[in-house]
PDB file of C-alpha atoms and ligand atoms in Angstrom:
ATOM      1  CA  MET A1013     145.938 -12.126  81.734  1.00 53.00           C
ATOM      2  CA  LYS A1014     143.309  -9.348  82.077  1.00 59.00           C
ATOM      3  CA  LEU A1015     140.152  -9.582  80.078  1.00 53.00           C
ATOM      4  CA  ILE A1016     141.039  -6.394  78.197  1.00 55.00           C
ATOM      5  CA  GLU A1017     144.227  -7.876  76.994  1.00 57.00           C
ATOM      6  CA  VAL A1018     142.566 -11.035  75.880  1.00 51.00           C
ATOM      7  CA  LEU A1019     140.047  -8.951  73.954  1.00 51.00           C
ATOM      8  CA  ALA A1020     142.839  -6.883  72.395  1.00 54.00           C
ATOM      9  CA  ILE A1021     144.541 -10.082  71.103  1.00 51.00           C
ATOM     10  CA  VAL A1022     141.275 -11.388  69.737  1.00 50.00           C
ATOM     11  CA  LEU A1023     140.610  -8.129  67.949  1.00 50.00           C
ATOM     12  CA  VAL A1024     144.149  -8.001  66.414  1.00 49.00           C
ATOM     13  CA  SER A1025     143.816 -11.610  65.257  1.00 49.00           C
ATOM     14  CA  LEU A1026     140.435 -10.900  63.677  1.00 49.00           C
ATOM     15  CA  THR A1027     141.881  -7.912  61.898  1.00 46.00           C
ATOM     16  CA  VAL A1028     144.778  -9.889  60.529  1.00 46.00           C
ATOM     17  CA  VAL A1029     142.426 -12.521  59.134  1.00 48.00           C
ATOM     18  CA  SER A1030     139.860 -10.234  57.705  1.00 49.00           C
ATOM     19  CA  ALA A1031     142.364  -7.834  56.212  1.00 53.00           C
ATOM     20  CA  GLN A1032     143.171 -10.279  53.535  1.00 85.00           C
ATOM     21  CA  CYS A1033     139.531 -10.806  52.455  1.00 96.00           C
ATOM     22  CA  PRO A1034     137.160  -8.489  50.749  1.00 98.00           C
ATOM     23  CA  ARG A1035     133.569  -7.866  51.951  1.00 98.00           C
ATOM     24  CA  ILE A1036     131.865 -11.118  51.364  1.00 98.00           C
ATOM     25  CA  ILE A1037     128.232 -11.547  50.618  1.00 98.00           C
ATOM     26  CA  ASN A1038     127.234 -15.212  51.170  1.00 98.00           C
ATOM     27  CA  ARG A1039     124.520 -17.112  49.252  1.00 98.00           C
ATOM     28  CA  ALA A1040     121.774 -16.111  51.689  1.00 98.00           C
ATOM     29  CA  GLY A1041     122.966 -12.522  51.392  1.00 98.00           C
ATOM     30  CA  TRP A1042     122.083 -12.345  47.741  1.00 98.00           C
ATOM     31  CA  GLY A1043     119.046 -14.617  47.801  1.00 98.00           C
ATOM     32  CA  ALA A1044     120.558 -17.575  45.978  1.00 98.00           C
ATOM     33  CA  ARG A1045     118.398 -20.482  45.063  1.00 98.00           C
ATOM     34  CA  SER A1046     119.644 -23.682  46.728  1.00 96.00           C
ATOM     35  CA  ALA A1047     121.742 -26.020  44.626  1.00 93.00           C
ATOM     36  CA  SER A1048     123.961 -28.985  45.093  1.00 87.00           C
ATOM     37  CA  THR A1049     127.170 -29.624  43.239  1.00 92.00           C
ATOM     38  CA  ALA A1050     130.296 -31.723  43.484  1.00 94.00           C
ATOM     39  CA  VAL A1051     133.098 -30.998  45.765  1.00 96.00           C
ATOM     40  CA  LEU A1052     136.074 -29.385  43.918  1.00 96.00           C
ATOM     41  CA  PRO A1053     138.474 -32.350  43.686  1.00 96.00           C
ATOM     42  CA  ASN A1054     141.807 -30.413  43.372  1.00 95.00           C
ATOM     43  CA  ARG A1055     142.294 -28.326  46.492  1.00 95.00           C
ATOM     44  CA  PRO A1056     143.931 -25.935  47.077  1.00 98.00           C
ATOM     45  CA  ALA A1057     143.137 -24.913  43.533  1.00 98.00           C
ATOM     46  CA  PRO A1058     146.190 -24.391  41.300  1.00 98.00           C
ATOM     47  CA  TRP A1059     144.390 -22.078  38.850  1.00 98.00           C
ATOM     48  CA  VAL A1060     142.430 -18.854  39.045  1.00 98.00           C
ATOM     49  CA  VAL A1061     140.258 -18.121  35.894  1.00 98.00           C
ATOM     50  CA  ILE A1062     139.116 -14.589  35.480  1.00 98.00           C
ATOM     51  CA  HIS A1063     135.752 -13.856  33.808  1.00 98.00           C
ATOM     52  CA  HIS A1064     133.373 -11.015  33.071  1.00 98.00           C
ATOM     53  CA  THR A1065     129.634 -11.619  32.941  1.00 98.00           C
ATOM     54  CA  ALA A1066     129.333  -9.758  29.609  1.00 97.00           C
ATOM     55  CA  GLY A1067     126.183  -8.253  31.049  1.00 96.00           C
ATOM     56  CA  THR A1068     125.237  -5.308  33.108  1.00 97.00           C
ATOM     57  CA  ALA A1069     127.544  -3.884  35.748  1.00 98.00           C
ATOM     58  CA  CYS A1070     126.472  -3.020  39.306  1.00 98.00           C
ATOM     59  CA  SER A1071     127.703  -0.580  41.925  1.00 98.00           C
ATOM     60  CA  THR A1072     125.140  -0.869  44.698  1.00 98.00           C
ATOM     61  CA  ASP A1073     124.451  -3.892  46.971  1.00 98.00           C
ATOM     62  CA  ALA A1074     120.861  -4.155  45.754  1.00 98.00           C
ATOM     63  CA  ALA A1075     121.832  -4.018  42.068  1.00 98.00           C
ATOM     64  CA  CYS A1076     124.627  -6.578  42.521  1.00 98.00           C
ATOM     65  CA  ALA A1077     122.402  -8.967  44.426  1.00 98.00           C
ATOM     66  CA  GLN A1078     119.934  -8.655  41.594  1.00 98.00           C
ATOM     67  CA  GLN A1079     122.560  -9.417  39.010  1.00 98.00           C
ATOM     68  CA  MET A1080     123.578 -12.460  40.949  1.00 98.00           C
ATOM     69  CA  ARG A1081     120.073 -13.832  40.925  1.00 98.00           C
ATOM     70  CA  ASN A1082     119.719 -13.047  37.239  1.00 98.00           C
ATOM     71  CA  ILE A1083     123.041 -14.893  36.444  1.00 98.00           C
ATOM     72  CA  GLN A1084     121.999 -17.860  38.567  1.00 98.00           C
ATOM     73  CA  ALA A1085     118.620 -18.031  36.876  1.00 98.00           C
ATOM     74  CA  PHE A1086     120.261 -17.926  33.463  1.00 97.00           C
ATOM     75  CA  HIS A1087     122.719 -20.727  34.272  1.00 97.00           C
ATOM     76  CA  MET A1088     120.075 -22.874  35.913  1.00 97.00           C
ATOM     77  CA  ASP A1089     116.985 -22.237  33.708  1.00 97.00           C
ATOM     78  CA  SER A1090     118.576 -21.549  30.288  1.00 97.00           C
ATOM     79  CA  ASN A1091     121.755 -23.597  30.436  1.00 96.00           C
ATOM     80  CA  GLY A1092     120.339 -26.280  32.722  1.00 96.00           C
ATOM     81  CA  TRP A1093     123.348 -26.223  35.143  1.00 97.00           C
ATOM     82  CA  ALA A1094     122.992 -27.215  38.721  1.00 97.00           C
ATOM     83  CA  ASP A1095     123.849 -23.775  40.045  1.00 98.00           C
ATOM     84  CA  ILE A1096     125.468 -20.449  39.065  1.00 98.00           C
ATOM     85  CA  GLY A1097     128.612 -21.487  37.144  1.00 98.00           C
ATOM     86  CA  TYR A1098     131.110 -19.232  38.885  1.00 98.00           C
ATOM     87  CA  ASN A1099     132.801 -19.852  42.176  1.00 98.00           C
ATOM     88  CA  TRP A1100     132.698 -16.157  43.017  1.00 98.00           C
ATOM     89  CA  CYS A1101     131.627 -12.943  41.473  1.00 98.00           C
ATOM     90  CA  VAL A1102     132.713  -9.400  42.211  1.00 98.00           C
ATOM     91  CA  GLY A1103     130.717  -6.233  41.839  1.00 98.00           C
ATOM     92  CA  GLU A1104     131.732  -2.594  41.351  1.00 98.00           C
ATOM     93  CA  ASN A1105     130.385  -2.035  44.777  1.00 98.00           C
ATOM     94  CA  GLY A1106     133.628  -3.752  46.004  1.00 98.00           C
ATOM     95  CA  ALA A1107     131.898  -6.838  47.392  1.00 98.00           C
ATOM     96  CA  ALA A1108     132.600 -10.458  46.610  1.00 98.00           C
ATOM     97  CA  TYR A1109     129.552 -12.813  46.052  1.00 98.00           C
ATOM     98  CA  GLU A1110     129.747 -16.442  46.871  1.00 98.00           C
ATOM     99  CA  GLY A1111     128.653 -18.500  43.936  1.00 98.00           C
ATOM    100  CA  ARG A1112     129.639 -22.131  44.187  1.00 98.00           C
ATOM    101  CA  GLY A1113     132.183 -20.884  46.682  1.00 98.00           C
ATOM    102  CA  TRP A1114     135.635 -22.169  47.639  1.00 98.00           C
ATOM    103  CA  GLY A1115     134.650 -25.795  48.083  1.00 97.00           C
ATOM    104  CA  ARG A1116     132.483 -26.807  45.127  1.00 98.00           C
ATOM    105  CA  GLN A1117     133.566 -27.389  41.417  1.00 98.00           C
ATOM    106  CA  GLY A1118     132.428 -24.574  39.241  1.00 98.00           C
ATOM    107  CA  ALA A1119     131.108 -24.700  35.619  1.00 97.00           C
ATOM    108  CA  HIS A1120     132.978 -21.713  34.059  1.00 97.00           C
ATOM    109  CA  ALA A1121     135.974 -22.997  31.891  1.00 97.00           C
ATOM    110  CA  PRO A1122     135.977 -26.518  30.565  1.00 95.00           C
ATOM    111  CA  GLY A1123     139.369 -28.225  31.254  1.00 96.00           C
ATOM    112  CA  TYR A1124     139.864 -26.101  34.324  1.00 98.00           C
ATOM    113  CA  ASN A1125     136.661 -26.544  36.308  1.00 98.00           C
ATOM    114  CA  ASP A1126     138.038 -29.294  38.522  1.00 97.00           C
ATOM    115  CA  ARG A1127     141.236 -27.360  39.324  1.00 98.00           C
ATOM    116  CA  SER A1128     140.319 -23.737  39.407  1.00 98.00           C
ATOM    117  CA  MET A1129     138.536 -20.975  41.195  1.00 98.00           C
ATOM    118  CA  GLY A1130     136.361 -19.132  38.559  1.00 98.00           C
ATOM    119  CA  ILE A1131     136.019 -15.468  39.570  1.00 98.00           C
ATOM    120  CA  CYS A1132     133.895 -13.145  37.448  1.00 98.00           C
ATOM    121  CA  VAL A1133     133.551  -9.461  37.693  1.00 98.00           C
ATOM    122  CA  ILE A1134     129.939  -8.377  36.994  1.00 98.00           C
ATOM    123  CA  GLY A1135     129.776  -6.289  33.898  1.00 98.00           C
ATOM    124  CA  THR A1136     131.167  -5.993  30.333  1.00 98.00           C
ATOM    125  CA  PHE A1137     134.767  -5.111  30.084  1.00 98.00           C
ATOM    126  CA  THR A1138     135.528  -4.955  26.500  1.00 98.00           C
ATOM    127  CA  ASN A1139     136.367  -1.259  26.299  1.00 98.00           C
ATOM    128  CA  SER A1140     136.969  -0.339  29.968  1.00 98.00           C
ATOM    129  CA  ILE A1141     138.279  -2.091  32.958  1.00 98.00           C
ATOM    130  CA  PRO A1142     136.344  -2.817  36.269  1.00 98.00           C
ATOM    131  CA  ASN A1143     136.625   0.139  38.681  1.00 98.00           C
ATOM    132  CA  GLN A1144     139.145   0.283  41.477  1.00 98.00           C
ATOM    133  CA  ALA A1145     136.734  -1.231  44.008  1.00 98.00           C
ATOM    134  CA  ALA A1146     136.112  -4.276  41.872  1.00 98.00           C
ATOM    135  CA  ARG A1147     139.812  -4.702  41.006  1.00 98.00           C
ATOM    136  CA  THR A1148     140.813  -4.455  44.633  1.00 98.00           C
ATOM    137  CA  ALA A1149     138.145  -6.818  45.782  1.00 98.00           C
ATOM    138  CA  THR A1150     139.062  -9.402  43.124  1.00 98.00           C
ATOM    139  CA  GLN A1151     142.727  -9.328  44.145  1.00 98.00           C
ATOM    140  CA  SER A1152     141.864  -9.383  47.761  1.00 98.00           C
ATOM    141  CA  LEU A1153     139.566 -12.434  47.167  1.00 98.00           C
ATOM    142  CA  ILE A1154     142.487 -14.224  45.593  1.00 98.00           C
ATOM    143  CA  SER A1155     144.742 -13.298  48.567  1.00 97.00           C
ATOM    144  CA  CYS A1156     141.957 -14.412  50.993  1.00 98.00           C
ATOM    145  CA  GLY A1157     141.761 -17.803  49.024  1.00 98.00           C
ATOM    146  CA  VAL A1158     145.458 -18.428  49.306  1.00 97.00           C
ATOM    147  CA  SER A1159     145.613 -17.419  53.017  1.00 96.00           C
ATOM    148  CA  ASN A1160     142.898 -19.929  53.766  1.00 96.00           C
ATOM    149  CA  ASN A1161     144.296 -22.635  51.599  1.00 97.00           C
ATOM    150  CA  HIS A1162     141.535 -22.706  49.179  1.00 98.00           C
ATOM    151  CA  ILE A1163     143.949 -21.477  46.406  1.00 98.00           C
ATOM    152  CA  SER A1164     147.500 -22.786  46.016  1.00 98.00           C
ATOM    153  CA  SER A1165     150.100 -20.296  47.028  1.00 97.00           C
ATOM    154  CA  SER A1166     151.787 -21.138  43.658  1.00 98.00           C
ATOM    155  CA  TYR A1167     148.616 -20.654  41.711  1.00 98.00           C
ATOM    156  CA  TRP A1168     148.548 -19.329  38.088  1.00 98.00           C
ATOM    157  CA  LEU A1169     146.051 -16.774  36.918  1.00 98.00           C
ATOM    158  CA  ILE A1170     144.620 -16.781  33.427  1.00 98.00           C
ATOM    159  CA  GLY A1171     141.710 -15.115  31.526  1.00 98.00           C
ATOM    160  CA  HIS A1172     138.854 -17.340  30.376  1.00 98.00           C
ATOM    161  CA  ARG A1173     139.884 -16.704  26.732  1.00 98.00           C
ATOM    162  CA  GLN A1174     143.149 -18.640  27.440  1.00 98.00           C
ATOM    163  CA  ALA A1175     140.990 -21.762  28.219  1.00 97.00           C
ATOM    164  CA  SER A1176     138.189 -21.579  25.659  1.00 96.00           C
ATOM    165  CA  ALA A1177     137.238 -19.786  22.440  1.00 96.00           C
ATOM    166  CA  THR A1178     135.611 -16.654  23.955  1.00 98.00           C
ATOM    167  CA  ALA A1179     136.151 -12.990  24.274  1.00 98.00           C
ATOM    168  CA  CYS A1180     135.904 -13.197  28.050  1.00 98.00           C
ATOM    169  CA  PRO A1181     136.880 -11.402  30.228  1.00 98.00           C
ATOM    170  CA  GLY A1182     136.791  -8.604  27.625  1.00 98.00           C
ATOM    171  CA  ASP A1183     139.811  -7.084  25.794  1.00 98.00           C
ATOM    172  CA  ALA A1184     140.307  -4.202  28.244  1.00 98.00           C
ATOM    173  CA  PHE A1185     140.056  -6.377  31.299  1.00 98.00           C
ATOM    174  CA  PHE A1186     142.197  -9.116  29.834  1.00 98.00           C
ATOM    175  CA  ASN A1187     144.943  -6.520  29.079  1.00 98.00           C
ATOM    176  CA  GLU A1188     144.733  -5.407  32.725  1.00 98.00           C
ATOM    177  CA  ILE A1189     144.995  -8.839  34.294  1.00 98.00           C
ATOM    178  CA  ARG A1190     148.108  -9.433  32.259  1.00 98.00           C
ATOM    179  CA  ASN A1191     149.818  -7.252  34.689  1.00 98.00           C
ATOM    180  CA  TRP A1192     148.483  -8.977  37.738  1.00 98.00           C
ATOM    181  CA  SER A1193     150.549 -11.175  39.930  1.00 96.00           C
ATOM    182  CA  ARG A1194     150.897 -14.837  38.966  1.00 98.00           C
ATOM    183  CA  PHE A1195     149.480 -14.214  35.396  1.00 98.00           C
ATOM    184  CA  ASN A1196     150.413 -17.088  33.088  1.00 98.00           C
ATOM    185  CA  PRO A1197     150.785 -16.115  29.500  1.00 97.00           C
ATOM    186  CA  ASN A1198     151.254 -19.605  28.257  1.00 95.00           C
ATOM    187  CA  PRO A1199     148.920 -21.971  30.229  1.00 95.00           C
TER     188      PRO A1199
HETATM  189 ZN1  LIG B1298     134.152 -16.302  31.036  1.00 73.27          ZN
END
């Protein structure tokens, strides 16, 4: 096989794999503080729990990285948690930010933490839904997790309010995710 053919195959393979994942910003990419938390015991995760941060939205890489640092500081310094609570956060810049990531148990929805991926969209979505970039990135992140066996292919998706007494992920966004694939109305 010629080198050019090998390169073509490698390129196609990479494209197929990456097509299922959004643009991902790892912890170093947003300036996370280091933290150690337990491995997620139930993998692939059978549940996906959707959140909003109930804070300020962001649509640039710099603003979203700043929001991630703010959320982590709040969770660690005010709540006394080991790390940012969410497994992943998504910004209206269309990027997915690694929180505890695929492999570590989150602190986001009691009763579901050991069996779910907690994904938040950065912002407050009571009266409006996240923009198209954030919605696409969130759904792409879930597909990415399924493709890589971090999330069960038969997963169920819920909003945080279905697990705890909270308005999260906001009325507007909750109504939106009720139309998403694998939404479970009666968890
Ligand atoms: Zn929440």
